[in-house]
């Protein structure tokens, strides 16, 4: 080794005794082993440091990519939130309009029922009165057609009002007996 040659030249220059030289050689060889071991440990520590540095750099790069992806997702979510809020605002406006129109429709149907129902009830009342005084069978048949038509028209008007009540969930159902054959004959 290069160190051994240097040591030998140093010893020759000092002109020490054999025992002193042997002791010094032993000490120097032990010191050389310690230095080689320390050098190995230092190299190993430097390699470990490089590995750790590489892992940390890789982790930092991954974190930066993830942060960029999260920021992009966050931006996209914020845009979607704004779109949803705008759609909800539009839906609320449309709901108000629909409720207004529904109220107008309900009032209109109630007015129609009132405006048509009153004259139809008048026709029916007059028809019943005329039915009591008419003697001619042909005239009674005509009167019955008028009365039945007025009844049917009144049913249609009431059905319009019932549709409105169905939509507002205020319709009540009344049970009452009826003659099915009579109803079928009236419809024919």
Coordinates of N, CA, C and O in Angstrom, one line a residue:
X1 N 0.8 -1.2 0.0 CA 0.0 0.0 0.0 C 0.9 1.2 0.0 O 2.0 1.2 0.5
X2 N 0.3 2.3 -0.5 CA 1.1 3.6 -0.5 C 1.3 4.2 0.8 O 2.4 4.7 1.1
X3 N 0.4 3.9 1.7 CA 0.6 4.5 3.1 C 1.7 3.7 3.8 O 2.5 4.3 4.6
X4 N 1.8 2.4 3.6 CA 2.8 1.6 4.2 C 4.2 2.1 3.8 O 5.2 2.1 4.6
X5 N 4.4 2.4 2.6 CA 5.7 2.8 2.1 C 6.1 4.1 2.7 O 7.2 4.3 3.1
X6 N 5.1 5.0 2.8 CA 5.4 6.3 3.4 C 5.8 6.1 4.9 O 6.7 6.8 5.4
X7 N 5.1 5.2 5.5 CA 5.3 5.0 7.0 C 6.8 4.4 7.1 O 7.5 4.8 8.0
X8 N 7.1 3.5 6.3 CA 8.4 2.9 6.3 C 9.5 3.9 6.2 O 10.5 3.9 6.9
X9 N 9.4 4.8 5.2 CA 10.4 5.9 5.0 C 10.4 6.8 6.2 O 11.5 7.2 6.6
X10 N 9.3 7.1 6.8 CA 9.3 7.9 8.0 C 10.0 7.3 9.2 O 10.8 7.9 9.9
X11 N 9.8 5.9 9.3 CA 10.4 5.2 10.4 C 12.0 5.2 10.2 O 12.8 5.4 11.1
X12 N 12.4 5.0 9.0 CA 13.8 5.0 8.7 C 14.5 6.3 9.0 O 15.6 6.4 9.5
X13 N 13.7 7.3 8.7 CA 14.3 8.7 9.0 C 14.4 8.9 10.5 O 15.3 9.6 11.0
X14 N 13.6 8.3 11.3 CA 13.6 8.6 12.7 C 14.6 7.7 13.5 O 15.0 8.0 14.6
X15 N 15.0 6.6 13.0 CA 15.9 5.6 13.5 C 15.5 5.2 14.9 O 16.1 5.5 15.9
X16 N 14.3 4.7 15.0 CA 13.8 4.2 16.2 C 14.2 2.8 16.5 O 14.6 2.0 15.5
X17 N 14.0 2.3 17.7 CA 14.3 0.9 18.0 C 13.2 0.0 17.4 O 12.1 0.5 17.1
X18 N 13.6 -1.3 17.3 CA 12.7 -2.2 16.7 C 11.4 -2.3 17.5 O 10.3 -2.4 16.9
X19 N 11.4 -2.3 18.7 CA 10.2 -2.3 19.5 C 9.3 -1.1 19.3 O 8.1 -1.2 19.2
X20 N 10.0 0.0 19.3 CA 9.2 1.3 19.0 C 8.6 1.3 17.6 O 7.5 1.7 17.4
X21 N 9.4 0.7 16.7 CA 8.9 0.7 15.3 C 7.7 -0.3 15.3 O 6.7 0.0 14.6
X22 N 7.8 -1.4 15.9 CA 6.8 -2.4 15.9 C 5.5 -1.8 16.5 O 4.4 -2.0 16.0
X23 N 5.7 -1.1 17.6 CA 4.5 -0.5 18.3 C 3.9 0.5 17.5 O 2.7 0.7 17.3
X24 N 4.7 1.3 16.8 CA 4.2 2.4 16.0 C 3.5 1.8 14.8 O 2.5 2.3 14.3
X25 N 4.1 0.7 14.2 CA 3.5 0.1 13.0 C 2.1 -0.5 13.4 O 1.1 -0.3 12.7
X26 N 2.0 -1.1 14.6 CA 0.7 -1.7 15.0 C -0.3 -0.5 15.2 O -1.4 -0.6 14.8
X27 N 0.2 0.5 15.8 CA -0.7 1.7 16.1 C -1.1 2.3 14.7 O -2.3 2.6 14.5
X28 N -0.2 2.4 13.8 CA -0.6 3.0 12.5 C -1.5 2.1 11.7 O -2.4 2.6 11.0
X29 N -1.3 0.8 11.8 CA -2.2 -0.1 11.1 C -3.6 -0.1 11.7 O -4.6 -0.1 10.9
X30 N -3.7 0.0 13.0 CA -5.0 0.1 13.6 C -5.6 1.5 13.2 O -6.8 1.5 12.9
X31 N -4.8 2.5 13.2 CA -5.3 3.8 12.8 C -5.8 3.8 11.3 O -6.8 4.4 11.0
X32 N -5.0 3.1 10.5 CA -5.4 3.0 9.1 C -6.7 2.2 8.9 O -7.6 2.6 8.1
X33 N -6.9 1.1 9.7 CA -8.2 0.4 9.7 C -9.4 1.3 10.1 O -10.4 1.3 9.5
X34 N -9.1 2.1 11.2 CA -10.1 3.0 11.6 C -10.5 4.0 10.6 O -11.7 4.3 10.3
X35 N -9.4 4.5 9.9 CA -9.7 5.5 8.8 C -10.4 4.9 7.7 O -11.3 5.5 7.1
X36 N -10.1 3.7 7.3 CA -10.8 3.0 6.2 C -12.2 2.7 6.6 O -13.1 2.9 5.8
X37 N -12.4 2.3 7.9 CA -13.8 2.1 8.4 C -14.6 3.4 8.4 O -15.8 3.5 8.0
X38 N -14.0 4.5 8.8 CA -14.6 5.8 8.9 C -14.9 6.3 7.4 O -16.0 6.9 7.2
X39 N -14.0 6.0 6.5 CA -14.2 6.4 5.1 C -15.4 5.6 4.5 O -16.2 6.2 3.8
X40 N -15.5 4.3 4.9 CA -16.6 3.5 4.4 C -17.9 4.0 5.0 O -18.9 4.2 4.2
X41 N -17.9 4.3 6.3 CA -19.1 4.9 6.9 C -19.5 6.2 6.3 O -20.7 6.5 6.1
X42 N -18.5 7.0 6.0 CA -18.8 8.3 5.4 C -19.4 8.2 4.0 O -20.4 8.8 3.7
X43 N -18.8 7.3 3.2 CA -19.3 7.0 1.9 C -20.8 6.5 2.0 O -21.6 6.8 1.2
X44 N -21.0 5.6 2.9 CA -22.3 5.0 3.1 C -23.3 6.1 3.5 O -24.4 6.1 3.0
X45 N -22.9 6.9 4.4 CA -23.8 8.0 4.9 C -24.1 9.0 3.7 O -25.2 9.4 3.5
X46 N -23.1 9.2 2.9 CA -23.3 10.1 1.7 C -24.3 9.4 0.7 O -25.1 10.1 0.1
X47 N -24.1 8.1 0.5 CA -25.1 7.4 -0.4 C -26.5 7.4 0.2 O -27.4 7.7 -0.5
X48 N -26.6 7.2 1.5 CA -27.9 7.3 2.2 C -28.5 8.6 2.0 O -29.7 8.8 1.8
X49 N -27.7 9.7 2.2 CA -28.1 11.0 2.1 C -28.6 11.3 0.7 O -29.7 11.9 0.5
X50 N -27.9 10.8 -0.3 CA -28.3 11.0 -1.7 C -29.7 10.3 -2.0 O -30.5 10.8 -2.7
X51 N -29.8 9.0 -1.5 CA -31.1 8.3 -1.6 C -32.2 9.1 -1.0 O -33.3 9.2 -1.6
X52 N -32.0 9.5 0.2 CA -33.0 10.3 0.9 C -33.4 11.6 0.2 O -34.6 11.9 0.0
X53 N -32.4 12.2 -0.4 CA -32.6 13.5 -1.1 C -33.4 13.2 -2.4 O -34.3 13.9 -2.7
X54 N -33.1 12.1 -3.1 CA -33.8 11.7 -4.3 C -35.3 11.4 -3.9 O -36.2 11.8 -4.6
X55 N -35.5 10.6 -2.8 CA -36.9 10.3 -2.4 C -37.6 11.6 -2.1 O -38.8 11.7 -2.4
X56 N -37.0 12.5 -1.3 CA -37.6 13.7 -0.9 C -38.0 14.5 -2.2 O -39.1 15.1 -2.3
X57 N -37.0 14.6 -3.1 CA -37.3 15.4 -4.4 C -38.5 14.8 -5.1 O -39.3 15.5 -5.7
X58 N -38.5 13.5 -5.2 CA -39.6 12.8 -5.9 C -40.9 13.1 -5.2 O -41.9 13.3 -5.8
X59 N -40.9 13.0 -3.9 CA -42.1 13.2 -3.1 C -42.6 14.7 -3.3 O -43.8 14.9 -3.4
X60 N -41.6 15.6 -3.3 CA -42.0 17.0 -3.5 C -42.6 17.2 -4.9 O -43.6 17.9 -5.0
X61 N -42.0 16.6 -5.9 CA -42.6 16.7 -7.2 C -44.0 16.1 -7.3 O -44.9 16.7 -7.9
X62 N -44.2 15.0 -6.6 CA -45.5 14.4 -6.6 C -46.5 15.3 -5.9 O -47.7 15.5 -6.3
X63 N -46.1 15.9 -4.8 CA -47.0 16.8 -4.0 C -47.3 18.0 -4.9 O -48.5 18.5 -4.8
X64 N -46.3 18.5 -5.6 CA -46.6 19.7 -6.5 C -47.6 19.3 -7.6 O -48.5 20.1 -7.9
X65 N -47.4 18.1 -8.2 CA -48.4 17.7 -9.2 C -49.8 17.5 -8.6 O -50.8 18.0 -9.1
X66 N -49.9 16.9 -7.4 CA -51.1 16.7 -6.7 C -51.8 18.1 -6.3 O -53.0 18.3 -6.4
X67 N -51.0 19.0 -5.9 CA -51.5 20.3 -5.6 C -52.0 21.0 -6.8 O -53.1 21.6 -6.8
X68 N -51.3 20.9 -7.9 CA -51.8 21.5 -9.2 C -53.2 20.8 -9.6 O -54.1 21.5 -10.0
X69 N -53.2 19.5 -9.4 CA -54.5 18.8 -9.8 C -55.6 19.2 -8.8 O -56.7 19.4 -9.3
X70 N -55.3 19.4 -7.6 CA -56.3 19.8 -6.6 C -56.8 21.2 -6.9 O -58.0 21.5 -6.8
X71 N -55.9 22.1 -7.3 CA -56.3 23.5 -7.6 C -57.1 23.5 -8.9 O -58.1 24.2 -8.9
X72 N -56.8 22.6 -9.8 CA -57.6 22.6 -11.0 C -59.0 22.0 -10.7 O -60.0 22.5 -11.2
X73 N -59.1 21.0 -9.9 CA -60.3 20.4 -9.4 C -61.2 21.4 -8.7 O -62.4 21.5 -8.8
X74 N -60.5 22.2 -7.8 CA -61.2 23.2 -7.0 C -61.8 24.3 -7.9 O -62.9 24.7 -7.7
X75 N -61.0 24.7 -8.9 CA -61.5 25.7 -9.8 C -62.7 25.2 -10.6 O -63.7 25.9 -10.7
X76 N -62.6 23.9 -11.0 CA -63.7 23.3 -11.7 C -65.0 23.2 -10.8 O -66.1 23.5 -11.3
X77 N -64.8 22.8 -9.6 CA -65.9 22.7 -8.7 C -66.5 24.0 -8.4 O -67.7 24.2 -8.3
X78 N -65.7 25.1 -8.3 CA -66.2 26.4 -8.0 C -67.1 26.9 -9.2 O -68.1 27.5 -9.1
X79 N -66.6 26.5 -10.4 CA -67.3 26.9 -11.6 C -68.7 26.1 -11.7 O -69.7 26.7 -12.0
X80 N -68.6 24.8 -11.3 CA -69.9 24.1 -11.3 C -70.8 24.6 -10.3 O -72.0 24.6 -10.5
X81 N -70.3 25.0 -9.1 CA -71.1 25.5 -8.1 C -71.8 26.8 -8.5 O -73.0 27.0 -8.3
X82 N -71.1 27.7 -9.2 CA -71.7 28.9 -9.8 C -72.8 28.6 -10.8 O -73.8 29.2 -10.8
X83 N -72.5 27.6 -11.6 CA -73.5 27.2 -12.6 C -74.8 26.7 -11.9 O -75.9 27.0 -12.3
X84 N -74.6 25.8 -10.9 CA -75.7 25.3 -10.1 C -76.5 26.4 -9.4 O -77.7 26.4 -9.4
X85 N -75.8 27.3 -8.8 CA -76.4 28.5 -8.2 C -77.2 29.3 -9.2 O -78.4 29.7 -8.9
X86 N -76.7 29.5 -10.4 CA -77.4 30.2 -11.4 C -78.7 29.5 -11.8 O -79.7 30.0 -12.0
X87 N -78.5 28.2 -12.0 CA -79.7 27.3 -12.4 C -80.7 27.3 -11.3 O -81.9 27.4 -11.6
X88 N -80.3 27.3 -10.1 CA -81.2 27.3 -9.0 C -82.0 28.7 -8.9 O -83.2 28.7 -8.6
X89 N -81.2 29.7 -9.2 CA -81.9 31.1 -9.2 C -82.9 31.1 -10.3 O -84.0 31.6 -10.1
X90 N -82.6 30.6 -11.5 CA -83.5 30.6 -12.6 C -84.7 29.7 -12.3 O -85.9 30.1 -12.5
X91 N -84.5 28.6 -11.7 CA -85.6 27.7 -11.3 C -86.5 28.4 -10.3 O -87.7 28.2 -10.3
X92 N -85.9 29.1 -9.3 CA -86.8 29.8 -8.3 C -87.6 30.9 -9.0 O -88.8 31.0 -8.7
X93 N -87.0 31.6 -10.0 CA -87.8 32.6 -10.8 C -88.9 31.9 -11.5 O -90.1 32.4 -11.5
X94 N -88.6 30.8 -12.2 CA -89.7 30.1 -12.9 C -90.7 29.5 -12.0 O -91.9 29.5 -12.3
X95 N -90.3 29.1 -10.8 CA -91.3 28.6 -9.8 C -92.3 29.7 -9.4 O -93.5 29.5 -9.3
X96 N -91.7 30.9 -9.2 CA -92.6 32.0 -8.8 C -93.6 32.3 -9.9 O -94.7 32.6 -9.7
X97 N -93.1 32.3 -11.2 CA -93.9 32.6 -12.3 C -95.0 31.5 -12.4 O -96.2 31.9 -12.6
X98 N -94.6 30.3 -12.3 CA -95.6 29.2 -12.4 C -96.7 29.3 -11.3 O -97.9 29.1 -11.5
X99 N -96.2 29.6 -10.0 CA -97.2 29.8 -8.9 C -98.1 30.9 -9.2 O -99.3 30.9 -8.9
X100 N -97.6 32.0 -9.8 CA -98.4 33.2 -10.1 C -99.5 32.7 -11.2 O -100.6 33.0 -11.0
X101 N -99.0 32.1 -12.2 CA -99.9 31.6 -13.3 C -100.9 30.6 -12.7 O -102.0 30.6 -13.2
X102 N -100.5 29.8 -11.8 CA -101.4 28.8 -11.3 C -102.5 29.5 -10.5 O -103.6 29.2 -10.5
X103 N -102.1 30.6 -9.7 CA -103.1 31.3 -9.0 C -104.0 32.0 -10.0 O -105.2 32.1 -9.7
X104 N -103.5 32.6 -11.1 CA -104.3 33.2 -12.1 C -105.3 32.2 -12.7 O -106.5 32.4 -12.9
X105 N -104.8 31.0 -13.0 CA -105.6 29.9 -13.6 C -106.7 29.5 -12.6 O -107.8 29.3 -13.0
X106 N -106.4 29.4 -11.3 CA -107.4 29.0 -10.3 C -108.5 30.0 -10.2 O -109.7 29.7 -10.2
X107 N -108.1 31.3 -10.2 CA -109.1 32.4 -10.2 C -109.9 32.4 -11.5 O -111.1 32.6 -11.4
X108 N -109.2 32.1 -12.6 CA -109.9 32.1 -13.9 C -111.0 31.0 -13.9 O -112.1 31.2 -14.2
X109 N -110.6 29.8 -13.4 CA -111.5 28.6 -13.4 C -112.7 28.9 -12.5 O -113.8 28.5 -12.7
X110 N -112.4 29.5 -11.3 CA -113.4 29.8 -10.4 C -114.4 30.8 -11.0 O -115.6 30.7 -10.9
X111 N -113.9 31.8 -11.7 CA -114.7 32.8 -12.4 C -115.5 32.1 -13.5 O -116.7 32.4 -13.7
X112 N -114.9 31.2 -14.3 CA -115.6 30.5 -15.3 C -116.7 29.7 -14.8 O -117.9 29.7 -15.3
X113 N -116.5 29.0 -13.7 CA -117.5 28.2 -13.0 C -118.7 29.1 -12.6 O -119.8 28.8 -12.7
X114 N -118.3 30.2 -12.0 CA -119.3 31.1 -11.5 C -120.1 31.7 -12.7 O -121.4 31.7 -12.7
X115 N -119.4 32.2 -13.7 CA -120.0 32.8 -14.9 C -120.9 31.8 -15.7 O -121.9 32.2 -16.2
X116 N -120.4 30.6 -15.8 CA -121.2 29.6 -16.6 C -122.2 28.9 -15.7 O -123.3 28.5 -16.2
X117 N -121.8 28.7 -14.4 CA -122.7 27.9 -13.6 C -124.0 28.6 -13.3 O -125.1 28.0 -13.2
X118 N -124.0 29.9 -13.1 CA -125.2 30.7 -12.8 C -126.2 30.6 -13.9 O -127.4 30.2 -13.7
X119 N -125.8 30.9 -15.1 CA -126.8 30.8 -16.2 C -127.3 29.3 -16.4 O -128.5 29.1 -16.7
X120 N -126.4 28.4 -16.3 CA -126.8 27.0 -16.4 C -127.8 26.6 -15.4 O -128.8 25.9 -15.7
X121 N -127.6 27.0 -14.1 CA -128.5 26.7 -13.1 C -129.9 27.4 -13.4 O -130.9 26.8 -13.1
X122 N -129.8 28.6 -14.0 CA -131.0 29.3 -14.4 C -131.8 28.5 -15.4 O -133.0 28.3 -15.4
X123 N -131.0 28.0 -16.4 CA -131.7 27.2 -17.5 C -132.3 25.9 -16.9 O -133.4 25.5 -17.2
X124 N -131.6 25.3 -16.0 CA -132.1 24.1 -15.3 C -133.4 24.4 -14.5 O -134.4 23.6 -14.5
X125 N -133.3 25.5 -13.8 CA -134.5 25.9 -13.0 C -135.7 26.1 -13.9 O -136.8 25.7 -13.6
X126 N -135.5 26.9 -14.9 CA -136.6 27.2 -15.9 C -137.1 25.9 -16.5 O -138.3 25.7 -16.7
X127 N -136.1 25.0 -16.8 CA -136.5 23.7 -17.4 C -137.4 22.9 -16.5 O -138.4 22.3 -17.0
X128 N -137.1 22.9 -15.3 CA -137.9 22.1 -14.3 C -139.3 22.7 -14.2 O -140.3 22.0 -14.2
X129 N -139.3 24.1 -14.2 CA -140.6 24.8 -14.1 C -141.5 24.5 -15.4 O -142.7 24.2 -15.3
X130 N -140.8 24.6 -16.6 CA -141.5 24.3 -17.8 C -142.0 22.8 -17.9 O -143.0 22.5 -18.4
X131 N -141.2 21.9 -17.3 CA -141.5 20.5 -17.3 C -142.8 20.3 -16.5 O -143.6 19.3 -16.8
X132 N -143.1 21.1 -15.6 CA -144.4 20.9 -14.8 C -145.6 21.4 -15.5 O -146.7 21.0 -15.3
X133 N -145.4 22.3 -16.5 CA -146.6 22.9 -17.2 C -146.8 22.4 -18.6 O -147.8 22.6 -19.2
X134 N -145.7 21.9 -19.2 CA -145.9 21.4 -20.6 C -146.7 20.1 -20.6 O -146.5 19.2 -19.8
X135 N -147.5 20.0 -21.7 CA -148.4 18.9 -21.8 C -148.0 18.0 -23.1 O -148.2 16.8 -23.1
X136 N -147.5 18.7 -24.1 CA -147.2 18.0 -25.3 C -145.9 17.2 -25.1 O -144.9 17.7 -24.6
X137 N -146.0 15.9 -25.5 CA -144.9 15.0 -25.3 C -143.6 15.4 -26.1 O -142.5 15.3 -25.7
X138 N -143.8 15.9 -27.3 CA -142.7 16.3 -28.1 C -142.0 17.5 -27.5 O -140.7 17.6 -27.4
X139 N -142.7 18.5 -26.9 CA -142.1 19.6 -26.2 C -141.4 19.2 -25.0 O -140.3 19.7 -24.6
X140 N -142.0 18.2 -24.3 CA -141.3 17.6 -23.0 C -140.0 17.0 -23.4 O -139.0 17.1 -22.7
X141 N -140.0 16.2 -24.6 CA -138.7 15.6 -25.0 C -137.7 16.7 -25.3 O -136.5 16.5 -25.0
X142 N -138.1 17.7 -26.0 CA -137.1 18.8 -26.3 C -136.6 19.5 -25.0 O -135.4 19.7 -24.9
X143 N -137.5 19.7 -24.1 CA -137.2 20.3 -22.8 C -136.2 19.4 -22.1 O -135.2 19.8 -21.5
X144 N -136.5 18.0 -22.1 CA -135.6 17.1 -21.4 C -134.2 17.1 -22.1 O -133.1 17.0 -21.4
X145 N -134.1 17.3 -23.4 CA -132.8 17.4 -24.1 C -132.1 18.7 -23.6 O -130.9 18.7 -23.3
X146 N -132.8 19.8 -23.5 CA -132.2 21.0 -23.0 C -131.7 20.9 -21.6 O -130.6 21.2 -21.3
X147 N -132.5 20.3 -20.7 CA -132.2 20.1 -19.3 C -131.0 19.2 -19.2 O -130.0 19.5 -18.4
X148 N -131.0 18.1 -19.9 CA -129.9 17.1 -19.9 C -128.6 17.7 -20.4 O -127.5 17.5 -19.9
X149 N -128.7 18.5 -21.5 CA -127.5 19.2 -22.0 C -127.0 20.2 -21.0 O -125.7 20.3 -20.8
X150 N -127.9 20.9 -20.4 CA -127.4 21.9 -19.4 C -126.8 21.2 -18.2 O -125.7 21.6 -17.7
X151 N -127.3 20.0 -17.8 CA -126.7 19.3 -16.7 C -125.3 18.8 -17.1 O -124.4 18.9 -16.3
X152 N -125.2 18.3 -18.3 CA -123.9 17.8 -18.8 C -122.9 18.9 -18.9 O -121.7 18.8 -18.5
X153 N -123.3 20.1 -19.4 CA -122.5 21.2 -19.4 C -122.0 21.7 -18.0 O -120.9 22.0 -17.8
X154 N -123.0 21.6 -17.1 CA -122.6 22.0 -15.7 C -121.6 21.0 -15.1 O -120.7 21.4 -14.4
X155 N -121.8 19.7 -15.5 CA -120.8 18.7 -15.0 C -119.4 19.0 -15.6 O -118.4 18.9 -14.8
X156 N -119.3 19.4 -16.8 CA -118.0 19.8 -17.5 C -117.4 21.0 -16.7 O -116.2 21.0 -16.4
X157 N -118.2 22.0 -16.5 CA -117.8 23.2 -15.8 C -117.2 22.8 -14.4 O -116.2 23.2 -13.9
X158 N -118.0 21.9 -13.7 CA -117.6 21.5 -12.4 C -116.3 20.6 -12.5 O -115.4 20.7 -11.6
X159 N -116.2 19.8 -13.5 CA -115.0 19.0 -13.7 C -113.7 19.9 -13.9 O -112.6 19.6 -13.4
X160 N -113.9 21.0 -14.6 CA -112.8 22.0 -14.8 C -112.3 22.5 -13.4 O -111.1 22.6 -13.1
X161 N -113.3 22.8 -12.6 CA -113.0 23.3 -11.2 C -112.3 22.2 -10.4 O -111.4 22.4 -9.7
X162 N -112.8 20.9 -10.6 CA -112.2 19.8 -9.9 C -110.7 19.5 -10.3 O -109.9 19.2 -9.5
X163 N -110.4 19.7 -11.6 CA -109.1 19.6 -12.1 C -108.2 20.6 -11.4 O -107.1 20.3 -10.9
X164 N -108.7 21.8 -11.3 CA -107.9 22.8 -10.5 C -107.7 22.4 -9.1 O -106.6 22.6 -8.5
X165 N -108.7 21.9 -8.5 CA -108.6 21.4 -7.1 C -107.6 20.2 -7.0 O -106.9 20.1 -6.0
X166 N -107.7 19.4 -8.0 CA -106.7 18.2 -7.9 C -105.3 18.7 -7.9 O -104.4 18.2 -7.2
X167 N -105.0 19.7 -8.8 CA -103.6 20.3 -8.9 C -103.2 20.9 -7.6 O -102.0 20.9 -7.3
X168 N -104.1 21.5 -6.9 CA -103.8 22.2 -5.6 C -104.0 21.3 -4.4 O -103.9 21.8 -3.2
X169 N -104.4 20.1 -4.6 CA -104.6 19.1 -3.6 C -105.7 19.5 -2.6 O -105.6 19.3 -1.4
X170 N -106.8 20.2 -3.1 CA -107.9 20.6 -2.3 C -109.2 20.0 -2.7 O -110.2 20.3 -2.2
X171 N -109.1 18.9 -3.5 CA -110.3 18.2 -4.0 C -110.8 17.3 -2.9 O -110.0 16.5 -2.4
X172 N -112.1 17.3 -2.6 CA -112.6 16.3 -1.7 C -113.6 15.5 -2.5 O -114.3 16.0 -3.4
X173 N -113.6 14.2 -2.2 CA -114.5 13.2 -3.0 C -115.7 13.0 -2.2 O -115.6 12.6 -1.0
X174 N -116.9 13.1 -2.8 CA -118.1 12.8 -2.1 C -118.7 11.6 -2.7 O -118.8 11.4 -3.9
X175 N -119.1 10.7 -1.8 CA -119.7 9.4 -2.3 C -121.2 9.6 -2.2 O -121.7 10.1 -1.3
X176 N -121.8 9.2 -3.3 CA -123.3 9.2 -3.4 C -123.8 8.2 -4.3 O -123.1 7.8 -5.3
X177 N -124.9 7.6 -4.1 CA -125.5 6.6 -5.0 C -125.9 7.2 -6.3 O -126.3 8.4 -6.4
X178 N -125.9 6.5 -7.4 CA -126.4 6.9 -8.7 C -126.9 5.7 -9.5 O -126.5 4.6 -9.2
X179 N -127.7 6.0 -10.5 CA -128.3 4.9 -11.3 C -127.5 4.8 -12.5 O -127.5 5.7 -13.4
X180 N -126.7 3.8 -12.7 CA -125.8 3.6 -13.8 C -126.5 3.5 -15.1 O -126.1 4.2 -16.1
X181 N -127.6 2.8 -15.2 CA -128.4 2.7 -16.4 C -128.9 4.0 -16.9 O -128.9 4.4 -18.1
X182 N -129.4 4.8 -15.9 CA -129.9 6.2 -16.3 C -128.8 7.0 -16.8 O -129.0 7.7 -17.8
X183 N -127.6 6.9 -16.2 CA -126.5 7.7 -16.6 C -126.0 7.3 -18.0 O -125.8 8.2 -18.9
X184 N -126.0 6.0 -18.3 CA -125.7 5.5 -19.6 C -126.7 6.0 -20.7 O -126.3 6.4 -21.8
X185 N -128.0 5.9 -20.3 CA -129.0 6.4 -21.3 C -128.9 7.9 -21.5 O -129.1 8.3 -22.7
X186 N -128.6 8.7 -20.5 CA -128.4 10.1 -20.7 C -127.2 10.4 -21.6 O -127.3 11.4 -22.4
X187 N -126.2 9.6 -21.5 CA -125.0 9.9 -22.3 C -125.2 9.5 -23.8 O -124.5 10.0 -24.7
X188 N -126.2 8.6 -24.1 CA -126.4 8.2 -25.4 C -127.2 9.2 -26.1 O -127.3 9.7 -27.0

